[in-house]
Amino acid sequence: MQIIKYPQQNEWNQILARPVIEMDEMDEVVNQIFKEVKTDGDAALRKYTWFYDRIKIDELAVSQKEINDSENFISNELKQAIQVAAQNIEKFHKTQQPESEVIETTEGVSCWRKFTPIDKVGLYIPGGSAPLFSTVLMLGIPARIAGCKEVVLCTPPNKDGKINPVILYACKLVGITKVFRIGGIQAIGAMALGTESVPNVYKIFGPGNQFVTAAKQTASKLGVAIDMPAGPSEVLVMADESSVPEFVASDLLSQAEHGADSQVILVSWKEELLEAVQIELNKQLKNLSREVIATKALNNSKMILVQSAEEALEISNLYGPEHLILSVKNEDDLLNGIQNAGSVFIGNYTPESAGDYASGTNHTLPTNGYAKSYSGVGLGSFMKSITFQKITQKGLQNLGPSIEIMAEAEQLEAHKNAVTVRLNQICQELA
Amino acid sequence: MQIIKYPQQNEWNQILARPVIEMDEMDEVVNQIFKEVKTDGDAALRKYTWFYDRIKIDELAVSQKEINDSENFISNELKQAIQVAAQNIEKFHKTQQPESEVIETTEGVSCWRKFTPIDKVGLYIPGGSAPLFSTVLMLGIPARIAGCKEVVLCTPPNKDGKINPVILYACKLVGITKVFRIGGIQAIGAMALGTESVPNVYKIFGPGNQFVTAAKQTASKLGVAIDMPAGPSEVLVMADESSVPEFVASDLLSQAEHGADSQVILVSWKEELLEAVQIELNKQLKNLSREVIATKALNNSKMILVQSAEEALEISNLYGPEHLILSVKNEDDLLNGIQNAGSVFIGNYTPESAGDYASGTNHTLPTNGYAKSYSGVGLGSFMKSITFQKITQKGLQNLGPSIEIMAEAEQLEAHKNAVTVRLNQICQELA
């Protein structure tokens, strides 16, 4: 990792700059595939599964039997671990049920909100070297708590055309029955547009590579909501003399192993700590099977030595990290100042991997600085709010004249008239 | 309005189909303007203000004096009306402060959420024939309650290069000081990218024509969040024999006057009502200054006669109207069944214009069916949530083994190791 000592404030933006992802070239591919999915439906899904995944798929839908049988291929140990995680995720997300009361803003004018589930949602689970079953839990559990009526899940098949049984087991556990062996752009296109087999949905969730990200953006232009824009995963660790270099190094590496483009930043006001972490990194790196990936990620990563905890906090808020690990003596001093971050891990015994898997918080978080404007996924991501209002005759007498004046000033005469005809009738009734 | 009697369920989708808006052609224009805003900054803003608005602008920023002086050009009556509206909007949005408690998901594992304001937000207020000062209240008040540090407002200048004083008065009232006389694509580009005069922001709010909408979509691709995708305004009125045809007609017209592309739908299970409303429409239409616009909108609009209240509700949920007016005898029977809508207006004395201006609910609402997946703007739109977690030694002993097993199954060895190094140390300490 590159060590930067006491940078000036005017250098911070440049030091914290993330790599720019060029998406323009992908638009053409995405548009073409979406067009074919729209016109050819399932046939287009099969065509592109052959083209990209080199698999001929007959049945796009995974059968209920396959889902049910999945548990036979998984160790009891893993099943139990998944259940522990699922329970915690359920417990934390259940408390996120938004509430609303009826507010009388003016006498006779009552306003309130109601939260309803998004009827149809789509979850995308990437393929690749490992089965990301944890994301099934992170998206499927809040969808179920929210009460989404239709939950569709797409994930690419392996070279035998199968879905990893752990993913299917997670689906079964959270109650997802509509699982399709489709990946990439064509999966997002299918959920956005609908085909003979795949129902269209109103919102699409889930991580993915740059193709999936581009496809989600296109879906979003078509009016299908998406969870958030995606970018490479990242962590910022703030540490002082109270932190354990071995632990800090293990956290940095668990971010670095995600991919060569992972962003890893360590900020400290203790120079010795940076050196100690560097030594630990080299030690632990050698034992990792993903050593090559992690090394590449670390080469792009930075250790920043700052003057004080306050400066570290400013840098962190400027960066807006997806994950923020706070391994410092006086954590309470810093906690209140955190403005921009996806998820925060506090203390020596709270590794990021706890939140990635099992503590209960969601691991679908804003990266690439989007923490400045986006929340991570939560129960609310699967719901929307509707406002309601009811006005009595008395209420309209109180409020009506103000509405008439404002509507007139905006030159919206019919808006004014909708009040006037009512006020006139109330007058007549009273006369 | 076209009257459709007792349509079959399989015809509903076609009857409710909204006009498709073709955006592709605008992308090129938007990309070009954004490119120039990025390279030339203020100069590009001046160039396109000349090109589109035919005005030469020296000072892009509206001076504090101009903002302060605005109140001298407005009647006391209008000022008071705006103040009434502002108080109600403030009252309703203040109650939307999201709350969170600390949850111990497993012994020693505490998780919670914190809601923080989006630091920098941009508000767009369209120009056109009338000054839409009400939108300044609807966006500026929740931004202030949320605690957004920097609120930037762009609105196109009139032919004298001025901003309508009512808009400036509303800015003053809600505390917005950074006001720029810039409209259209160049305004969205300025807030997304930043120039010498205009600060860049993290999220852009506000209505606009198809150019503004396309520009917001492009901003969104660049990582700047937006409130929601936009479309033509719309209302669905559900009415029975308890409703007053004069009132219903006035509500339909107040939607129709927005623009020729406004969507207006009346659904009823009382045939006589449809006829009575039609008569009232013709009567009221003649007196409107926007008669031509409203007539065009009504020509594209539909009255649907259905078998029952339940069928009406199904149709409404399928359509997902921006505004839903419920003018029926047994409203409570229907209220619980409303799943997809932006804002609901209940009873004979609750015209849509109440919510458009002054009752307290927000008028920035999802159109074009987006109510199926998006909420209208509220306090939460100006905030984001951060999750936090803190795990004790005991907590990690409880949860750690599950994390290790799951991380191993996802082949993320460093994730597992971040737990293992900690559990090992706890063991040593205990030994």
mmCIF file of N, CA, C and O in Angstrom, chain B residues 249-328:
data_model
loop_
_atom_site.group_PDB
_atom_site.id
_atom_site.type_symbol
_atom_site.label_atom_id
_atom_site.label_comp_id
_atom_site.label_asym_id
_atom_site.label_seq_id
_atom_site.Cartn_x
_atom_site.Cartn_y
_atom_site.Cartn_z
ATOM 1 N N ALA B 249 -65.940 17.052 -11.656
ATOM 2 C CA ALA B 249 -65.524 17.717 -12.897
ATOM 3 C C ALA B 249 -64.425 18.742 -12.626
ATOM 4 O O ALA B 249 -63.453 18.851 -13.389
ATOM 5 N N SER B 250 -64.554 19.458 -11.524
ATOM 6 C CA SER B 250 -63.543 20.485 -11.218
ATOM 7 C C SER B 250 -62.184 19.842 -10.944
ATOM 8 O O SER B 250 -61.134 20.402 -11.280
ATOM 9 N N ASP B 251 -62.201 18.653 -10.335
ATOM 10 C CA ASP B 251 -60.934 17.949 -10.075
ATOM 11 C C ASP B 251 -60.307 17.429 -11.369
ATOM 12 O O ASP B 251 -59.091 17.522 -11.563
ATOM 13 N N LEU B 252 -61.154 16.877 -12.227
ATOM 14 C CA LEU B 252 -60.639 16.370 -13.507
ATOM 15 C C LEU B 252 -60.028 17.522 -14.306
ATOM 16 O O LEU B 252 -58.954 17.388 -14.905
ATOM 17 N N LEU B 253 -60.697 18.666 -14.267
ATOM 18 C CA LEU B 253 -60.185 19.810 -15.025
ATOM 19 C C LEU B 253 -58.907 20.373 -14.424
ATOM 20 O O LEU B 253 -58.032 20.859 -15.146
ATOM 21 N N SER B 254 -58.801 20.328 -13.113
ATOM 22 C CA SER B 254 -57.584 20.895 -12.524
ATOM 23 C C SER B 254 -56.380 20.016 -12.879
ATOM 24 O O SER B 254 -55.241 20.483 -12.875
ATOM 25 N N GLN B 255 -56.628 18.755 -13.223
ATOM 26 C CA GLN B 255 -55.532 17.956 -13.751
ATOM 27 C C GLN B 255 -55.319 18.259 -15.230
ATOM 28 O O GLN B 255 -54.190 18.403 -15.693
ATOM 29 N N ALA B 256 -56.428 18.353 -15.951
ATOM 30 C CA ALA B 256 -56.345 18.517 -17.413
ATOM 31 C C ALA B 256 -55.671 19.829 -17.805
ATOM 32 O O ALA B 256 -55.012 19.908 -18.851
ATOM 33 N N GLU B 257 -55.783 20.856 -16.952
ATOM 34 C CA GLU B 257 -55.194 22.153 -17.341
ATOM 35 C C GLU B 257 -53.662 22.160 -17.270
ATOM 36 O O GLU B 257 -53.024 23.083 -17.753
ATOM 37 N N HIS B 258 -53.083 21.110 -16.645
ATOM 38 C CA HIS B 258 -51.615 21.080 -16.529
ATOM 39 C C HIS B 258 -50.943 21.031 -17.890
ATOM 40 O O HIS B 258 -49.891 21.625 -18.100
ATOM 41 N N GLY B 259 -51.530 20.255 -18.818
ATOM 42 C CA GLY B 259 -50.914 20.138 -20.130
ATOM 43 C C GLY B 259 -51.730 19.219 -21.005
ATOM 44 O O GLY B 259 -52.526 18.425 -20.495
ATOM 45 N N ALA B 260 -51.510 19.328 -22.301
ATOM 46 C CA ALA B 260 -52.275 18.504 -23.235
ATOM 47 C C ALA B 260 -51.983 17.022 -23.020
ATOM 48 O O ALA B 260 -52.783 16.156 -23.367
ATOM 49 N N ASP B 261 -50.820 16.716 -22.415
ATOM 50 C CA ASP B 261 -50.471 15.311 -22.195
ATOM 51 C C ASP B 261 -50.905 14.789 -20.812
ATOM 52 O O ASP B 261 -50.592 13.660 -20.446
ATOM 53 N N SER B 262 -51.620 15.622 -20.048
ATOM 54 C CA SER B 262 -52.092 15.172 -18.731
ATOM 55 C C SER B 262 -53.022 13.977 -18.888
ATOM 56 O O SER B 262 -53.787 13.895 -19.842
ATOM 57 N N GLN B 263 -52.961 13.067 -17.920
ATOM 58 C CA GLN B 263 -53.783 11.867 -17.947
ATOM 59 C C GLN B 263 -54.897 12.007 -16.913
ATOM 60 O O GLN B 263 -54.631 12.233 -15.732
ATOM 61 N N VAL B 264 -56.128 11.859 -17.362
ATOM 62 C CA VAL B 264 -57.277 12.019 -16.478
ATOM 63 C C VAL B 264 -58.178 10.804 -16.622
ATOM 64 O O VAL B 264 -58.582 10.461 -17.734
ATOM 65 N N ILE B 265 -58.482 10.144 -15.527
ATOM 66 C CA ILE B 265 -59.328 8.938 -15.583
ATOM 67 C C ILE B 265 -60.399 9.013 -14.502
ATOM 68 O O ILE B 265 -60.111 9.350 -13.344
ATOM 69 N N LEU B 266 -61.613 8.722 -14.904
ATOM 70 C CA LEU B 266 -62.710 8.645 -13.932
ATOM 71 C C LEU B 266 -63.234 7.218 -13.939
ATOM 72 O O LEU B 266 -63.559 6.671 -14.994
ATOM 73 N N VAL B 267 -63.275 6.590 -12.781
ATOM 74 C CA VAL B 267 -63.786 5.225 -12.685
ATOM 75 C C VAL B 267 -64.992 5.230 -11.759
ATOM 76 O O VAL B 267 -64.938 5.784 -10.659
ATOM 77 N N SER B 268 -66.086 4.637 -12.219
ATOM 78 C CA SER B 268 -67.280 4.588 -11.375
ATOM 79 C C SER B 268 -68.099 3.347 -11.688
ATOM 80 O O SER B 268 -67.955 2.744 -12.750
ATOM 81 N N TRP B 269 -68.921 2.960 -10.747
ATOM 82 C CA TRP B 269 -69.871 1.857 -10.955
ATOM 83 C C TRP B 269 -71.308 2.405 -11.016
ATOM 84 O O TRP B 269 -72.256 1.659 -10.901
ATOM 85 N N LYS B 270 -71.385 3.736 -11.203
ATOM 86 C CA LYS B 270 -72.689 4.398 -11.345
ATOM 87 C C LYS B 270 -72.727 5.109 -12.695
ATOM 88 O O LYS B 270 -72.061 6.149 -12.884
ATOM 89 N N GLU B 271 -73.477 4.566 -13.617
ATOM 90 C CA GLU B 271 -73.482 5.108 -14.977
ATOM 91 C C GLU B 271 -73.998 6.554 -15.006
ATOM 92 O O GLU B 271 -73.463 7.395 -15.749
ATOM 93 N N GLU B 272 -74.996 6.854 -14.189
ATOM 94 C CA GLU B 272 -75.572 8.203 -14.176
ATOM 95 C C GLU B 272 -74.504 9.233 -13.802
ATOM 96 O O GLU B 272 -74.506 10.364 -14.304
ATOM 97 N N LEU B 273 -73.592 8.834 -12.903
ATOM 98 C CA LEU B 273 -72.566 9.780 -12.472
ATOM 99 C C LEU B 273 -71.698 10.209 -13.652
ATOM 100 O O LEU B 273 -71.373 11.389 -13.811
ATOM 101 N N LEU B 274 -71.305 9.230 -14.479
ATOM 102 C CA LEU B 274 -70.451 9.548 -15.620
ATOM 103 C C LEU B 274 -71.125 10.597 -16.503
ATOM 104 O O LEU B 274 -70.488 11.566 -16.950
ATOM 105 N N GLU B 275 -72.418 10.399 -16.728
ATOM 106 C CA GLU B 275 -73.145 11.353 -17.576
ATOM 107 C C GLU B 275 -73.202 12.736 -16.923
ATOM 108 O O GLU B 275 -72.985 13.760 -17.573
ATOM 109 N N ALA B 276 -73.483 12.743 -15.637
ATOM 110 C CA ALA B 276 -73.584 14.020 -14.925
ATOM 111 C C ALA B 276 -72.249 14.756 -14.927
ATOM 112 O O ALA B 276 -72.197 15.994 -15.080
ATOM 113 N N VAL B 277 -71.162 14.011 -14.778
ATOM 114 C CA VAL B 277 -69.837 14.644 -14.780
ATOM 115 C C VAL B 277 -69.524 15.211 -16.167
ATOM 116 O O VAL B 277 -68.982 16.316 -16.292
ATOM 117 N N GLN B 278 -69.904 14.467 -17.187
ATOM 118 C CA GLN B 278 -69.663 14.919 -18.562
ATOM 119 C C GLN B 278 -70.337 16.276 -18.803
ATOM 120 O O GLN B 278 -69.737 17.193 -19.376
ATOM 121 N N ILE B 279 -71.563 16.405 -18.330
ATOM 122 C CA ILE B 279 -72.296 17.676 -18.479
ATOM 123 C C ILE B 279 -71.569 18.801 -17.736
ATOM 124 O O ILE B 279 -71.363 19.901 -18.262
ATOM 125 N N GLU B 280 -71.151 18.507 -16.519
ATOM 126 C CA GLU B 280 -70.445 19.510 -15.701
ATOM 127 C C GLU B 280 -69.115 19.913 -16.341
ATOM 128 O O GLU B 280 -68.708 21.067 -16.289
ATOM 129 N N LEU B 281 -68.441 18.927 -16.933
ATOM 130 C CA LEU B 281 -67.154 19.209 -17.587
ATOM 131 C C LEU B 281 -67.349 20.258 -18.674
ATOM 132 O O LEU B 281 -66.596 21.244 -18.757
ATOM 133 N N ASN B 282 -68.341 20.017 -19.514
ATOM 134 C CA ASN B 282 -68.589 20.945 -20.621
ATOM 135 C C ASN B 282 -68.917 22.350 -20.112
ATOM 136 O O ASN B 282 -68.495 23.346 -20.694
ATOM 137 N N LYS B 283 -69.647 22.384 -19.012
ATOM 138 C CA LYS B 283 -70.041 23.657 -18.434
ATOM 139 C C LYS B 283 -68.817 24.423 -17.910
ATOM 140 O O LYS B 283 -68.612 25.602 -18.221
ATOM 141 N N GLN B 284 -68.000 23.730 -17.116
ATOM 142 C CA GLN B 284 -66.858 24.398 -16.471
ATOM 143 C C GLN B 284 -65.735 24.711 -17.459
ATOM 144 O O GLN B 284 -65.014 25.702 -17.308
ATOM 145 N N LEU B 285 -65.584 23.834 -18.433
ATOM 146 C CA LEU B 285 -64.494 23.967 -19.397
ATOM 147 C C LEU B 285 -64.517 25.335 -20.075
ATOM 148 O O LEU B 285 -63.469 25.969 -20.276
ATOM 149 N N LYS B 286 -65.728 25.768 -20.419
ATOM 150 C CA LYS B 286 -65.884 27.002 -21.191
ATOM 151 C C LYS B 286 -65.339 28.228 -20.463
ATOM 152 O O LYS B 286 -64.955 29.206 -21.091
ATOM 153 N N ASN B 287 -65.340 28.163 -19.126
ATOM 154 C CA ASN B 287 -64.916 29.330 -18.359
ATOM 155 C C ASN B 287 -63.409 29.360 -18.065
ATOM 156 O O ASN B 287 -62.927 30.269 -17.401
ATOM 157 N N LEU B 288 -62.698 28.340 -18.537
ATOM 158 C CA LEU B 288 -61.268 28.272 -18.196
ATOM 159 C C LEU B 288 -60.412 29.017 -19.213
ATOM 160 O O LEU B 288 -60.624 28.902 -20.423
ATOM 161 N N SER B 289 -59.416 29.750 -18.709
ATOM 162 C CA SER B 289 -58.508 30.411 -19.639
ATOM 163 C C SER B 289 -57.643 29.370 -20.363
ATOM 164 O O SER B 289 -57.174 29.598 -21.464
ATOM 165 N N ARG B 290 -57.433 28.218 -19.712
ATOM 166 C CA ARG B 290 -56.649 27.175 -20.366
ATOM 167 C C ARG B 290 -57.565 26.147 -21.060
ATOM 168 O O ARG B 290 -57.246 24.948 -21.106
ATOM 169 N N GLU B 291 -58.659 26.627 -21.598
ATOM 170 C CA GLU B 291 -59.646 25.722 -22.186
ATOM 171 C C GLU B 291 -59.056 24.822 -23.274
ATOM 172 O O GLU B 291 -59.349 23.627 -23.334
ATOM 173 N N VAL B 292 -58.201 25.403 -24.099
ATOM 174 C CA VAL B 292 -57.656 24.634 -25.225
ATOM 175 C C VAL B 292 -56.809 23.463 -24.724
ATOM 176 O O VAL B 292 -56.963 22.314 -25.155
ATOM 177 N N ILE B 293 -55.911 23.769 -23.769
ATOM 178 C CA ILE B 293 -55.067 22.719 -23.200
ATOM 179 C C ILE B 293 -55.932 21.645 -22.541
ATOM 180 O O ILE B 293 -55.768 20.446 -22.790
ATOM 181 N N ALA B 294 -56.856 22.081 -21.707
ATOM 182 C CA ALA B 294 -57.680 21.134 -20.961
ATOM 183 C C ALA B 294 -58.516 20.263 -21.904
ATOM 184 O O ALA B 294 -58.669 19.057 -21.682
ATOM 185 N N THR B 295 -59.026 20.867 -22.976
ATOM 186 C CA THR B 295 -59.821 20.088 -23.934
ATOM 187 C C THR B 295 -58.969 19.009 -24.586
ATOM 188 O O THR B 295 -59.384 17.850 -24.722
ATOM 189 N N LYS B 296 -57.757 19.379 -24.954
ATOM 190 C CA LYS B 296 -56.849 18.382 -25.553
ATOM 191 C C LYS B 296 -56.615 17.225 -24.593
ATOM 192 O O LYS B 296 -56.653 16.055 -24.969
ATOM 193 N N ALA B 297 -56.338 17.566 -23.325
ATOM 194 C CA ALA B 297 -56.073 16.518 -22.329
ATOM 195 C C ALA B 297 -57.302 15.623 -22.175
ATOM 196 O O ALA B 297 -57.190 14.391 -22.111
ATOM 197 N N LEU B 298 -58.480 16.220 -22.128
ATOM 198 C CA LEU B 298 -59.699 15.431 -21.933
ATOM 199 C C LEU B 298 -59.966 14.507 -23.119
ATOM 200 O O LEU B 298 -60.503 13.419 -22.958
ATOM 201 N N ASN B 299 -59.590 14.957 -24.309
ATOM 202 C CA ASN B 299 -59.796 14.108 -25.487
ATOM 203 C C ASN B 299 -59.038 12.787 -25.395
ATOM 204 O O ASN B 299 -59.435 11.790 -25.970
ATOM 205 N N ASN B 300 -57.912 12.815 -24.676
ATOM 206 C CA ASN B 300 -57.138 11.575 -24.476
ATOM 207 C C ASN B 300 -57.567 10.831 -23.222
ATOM 208 O O ASN B 300 -56.935 9.855 -22.837
ATOM 209 N N SER B 301 -58.578 11.321 -22.552
ATOM 210 C CA SER B 301 -58.894 10.794 -21.221
ATOM 211 C C SER B 301 -60.103 9.879 -21.249
ATOM 212 O O SER B 301 -60.856 9.851 -22.215
ATOM 213 N N LYS B 302 -60.280 9.137 -20.165
ATOM 214 C CA LYS B 302 -61.275 8.062 -20.169
ATOM 215 C C LYS B 302 -62.160 8.057 -18.942
ATOM 216 O O LYS B 302 -61.691 8.266 -17.821
ATOM 217 N N MET B 303 -63.426 7.804 -19.180
ATOM 218 C CA MET B 303 -64.350 7.459 -18.110
ATOM 219 C C MET B 303 -64.588 5.962 -18.220
ATOM 220 O O MET B 303 -64.937 5.471 -19.296
ATOM 221 N N ILE B 304 -64.392 5.246 -17.137
ATOM 222 C CA ILE B 304 -64.552 3.794 -17.187
ATOM 223 C C ILE B 304 -65.682 3.383 -16.257
ATOM 224 O O ILE B 304 -65.650 3.674 -15.047
ATOM 225 N N LEU B 305 -66.673 2.723 -16.810
ATOM 226 C CA LEU B 305 -67.779 2.209 -16.007
ATOM 227 C C LEU B 305 -67.450 0.766 -15.628
ATOM 228 O O LEU B 305 -67.173 -0.064 -16.503
ATOM 229 N N VAL B 306 -67.441 0.490 -14.341
ATOM 230 C CA VAL B 306 -67.078 -0.861 -13.882
ATOM 231 C C VAL B 306 -68.232 -1.491 -13.107
ATOM 232 O O VAL B 306 -69.220 -0.824 -12.795
ATOM 233 N N GLN B 307 -68.071 -2.771 -12.795
ATOM 234 C CA GLN B 307 -69.141 -3.520 -12.134
ATOM 235 C C GLN B 307 -69.263 -3.152 -10.654
ATOM 236 O O GLN B 307 -70.340 -3.198 -10.084
ATOM 237 N N SER B 308 -68.134 -2.843 -10.032
ATOM 238 C CA SER B 308 -68.157 -2.719 -8.571
ATOM 239 C C SER B 308 -67.003 -1.867 -8.064
ATOM 240 O O SER B 308 -66.049 -1.577 -8.803
ATOM 241 N N ALA B 309 -67.103 -1.500 -6.803
ATOM 242 C CA ALA B 309 -66.027 -0.750 -6.157
ATOM 243 C C ALA B 309 -64.730 -1.560 -6.156
ATOM 244 O O ALA B 309 -63.637 -1.019 -6.339
ATOM 245 N N GLU B 310 -64.867 -2.874 -5.970
ATOM 246 C CA GLU B 310 -63.678 -3.733 -5.925
ATOM 247 C C GLU B 310 -62.945 -3.698 -7.269
ATOM 248 O O GLU B 310 -61.717 -3.661 -7.317
ATOM 249 N N GLU B 311 -63.728 -3.722 -8.339
ATOM 250 C CA GLU B 311 -63.120 -3.679 -9.664
ATOM 251 C C GLU B 311 -62.426 -2.334 -9.879
ATOM 252 O O GLU B 311 -61.343 -2.266 -10.463
ATOM 253 N N ALA B 312 -63.060 -1.283 -9.410
ATOM 254 C CA ALA B 312 -62.458 0.051 -9.528
ATOM 255 C C ALA B 312 -61.111 0.097 -8.805
ATOM 256 O O ALA B 312 -60.123 0.645 -9.312
ATOM 257 N N LEU B 313 -61.074 -0.517 -7.641
ATOM 258 C CA LEU B 313 -59.841 -0.543 -6.855
ATOM 259 C C LEU B 313 -58.746 -1.323 -7.586
ATOM 260 O O LEU B 313 -57.587 -0.898 -7.634
ATOM 261 N N GLU B 314 -59.143 -2.440 -8.176
ATOM 262 C CA GLU B 314 -58.159 -3.246 -8.924
ATOM 263 C C GLU B 314 -57.572 -2.432 -10.074
ATOM 264 O O GLU B 314 -56.366 -2.470 -10.332
ATOM 265 N N ILE B 315 -58.461 -1.737 -10.778
ATOM 266 C CA ILE B 315 -58.006 -0.915 -11.906
ATOM 267 C C ILE B 315 -57.073 0.183 -11.421
ATOM 268 O O ILE B 315 -56.021 0.454 -12.013
ATOM 269 N N SER B 316 -57.420 0.809 -10.308
ATOM 270 C CA SER B 316 -56.587 1.886 -9.779
ATOM 271 C C SER B 316 -55.209 1.366 -9.376
ATOM 272 O O SER B 316 -54.187 1.991 -9.672
ATOM 273 N N ASN B 317 -55.179 0.212 -8.720
ATOM 274 C CA ASN B 317 -53.886 -0.351 -8.321
ATOM 275 C C ASN B 317 -53.054 -0.770 -9.528
ATOM 276 O O ASN B 317 -51.832 -0.696 -9.518
ATOM 277 N N LEU B 318 -53.730 -1.218 -10.583
ATOM 278 C CA LEU B 318 -53.023 -1.594 -11.806
ATOM 279 C C LEU B 318 -52.413 -0.352 -12.473
ATOM 280 O O LEU B 318 -51.295 -0.386 -12.984
ATOM 281 N N TYR B 319 -53.173 0.740 -12.427
ATOM 282 C CA TYR B 319 -52.717 1.994 -13.052
ATOM 283 C C TYR B 319 -51.648 2.676 -12.190
ATOM 284 O O TYR B 319 -50.663 3.191 -12.707
ATOM 285 N N GLY B 320 -51.832 2.670 -10.880
ATOM 286 C CA GLY B 320 -50.885 3.348 -9.993
ATOM 287 C C GLY B 320 -50.858 4.841 -10.233
ATOM 288 O O GLY B 320 -49.824 5.410 -10.607
ATOM 289 N N PRO B 321 -51.976 5.538 -10.028
ATOM 290 C CA PRO B 321 -52.042 6.959 -10.384
ATOM 291 C C PRO B 321 -51.187 7.838 -9.466
ATOM 292 O O PRO B 321 -51.001 7.526 -8.297
ATOM 293 N N GLU B 322 -50.698 8.944 -10.032
ATOM 294 C CA GLU B 322 -49.991 9.942 -9.222
ATOM 295 C C GLU B 322 -50.953 10.480 -8.150
ATOM 296 O O GLU B 322 -50.633 10.491 -6.972
ATOM 297 N N HIS B 323 -52.123 10.933 -8.585
ATOM 298 C CA HIS B 323 -53.146 11.408 -7.647
ATOM 299 C C HIS B 323 -54.347 10.480 -7.729
ATOM 300 O O HIS B 323 -54.789 10.136 -8.828
ATOM 301 N N LEU B 324 -54.888 10.108 -6.583
ATOM 302 C CA LEU B 324 -56.092 9.280 -6.544
ATOM 303 C C LEU B 324 -57.121 10.000 -5.678
ATOM 304 O O LEU B 324 -56.860 10.268 -4.497
ATOM 305 N N ILE B 325 -58.240 10.331 -6.280
ATOM 306 C CA ILE B 325 -59.312 10.970 -5.509
ATOM 307 C C ILE B 325 -60.381 9.927 -5.239
ATOM 308 O O ILE B 325 -60.853 9.254 -6.154
ATOM 309 N N LEU B 326 -60.732 9.779 -3.988
ATOM 310 C CA LEU B 326 -61.675 8.757 -3.556
ATOM 311 C C LEU B 326 -62.914 9.474 -3.053
ATOM 312 O O LEU B 326 -62.956 9.955 -1.923
ATOM 313 N N SER B 327 -63.911 9.553 -3.930
ATOM 314 C CA SER B 327 -65.106 10.292 -3.554
ATOM 315 C C SER B 327 -66.263 9.300 -3.532
ATOM 316 O O SER B 327 -67.090 9.269 -4.434
ATOM 317 N N VAL B 328 -66.275 8.478 -2.498
ATOM 318 C CA VAL B 328 -67.244 7.370 -2.417
ATOM 319 C C VAL B 328 -67.842 7.297 -1.017
ATOM 320 O O VAL B 328 -67.263 7.807 -0.046
#
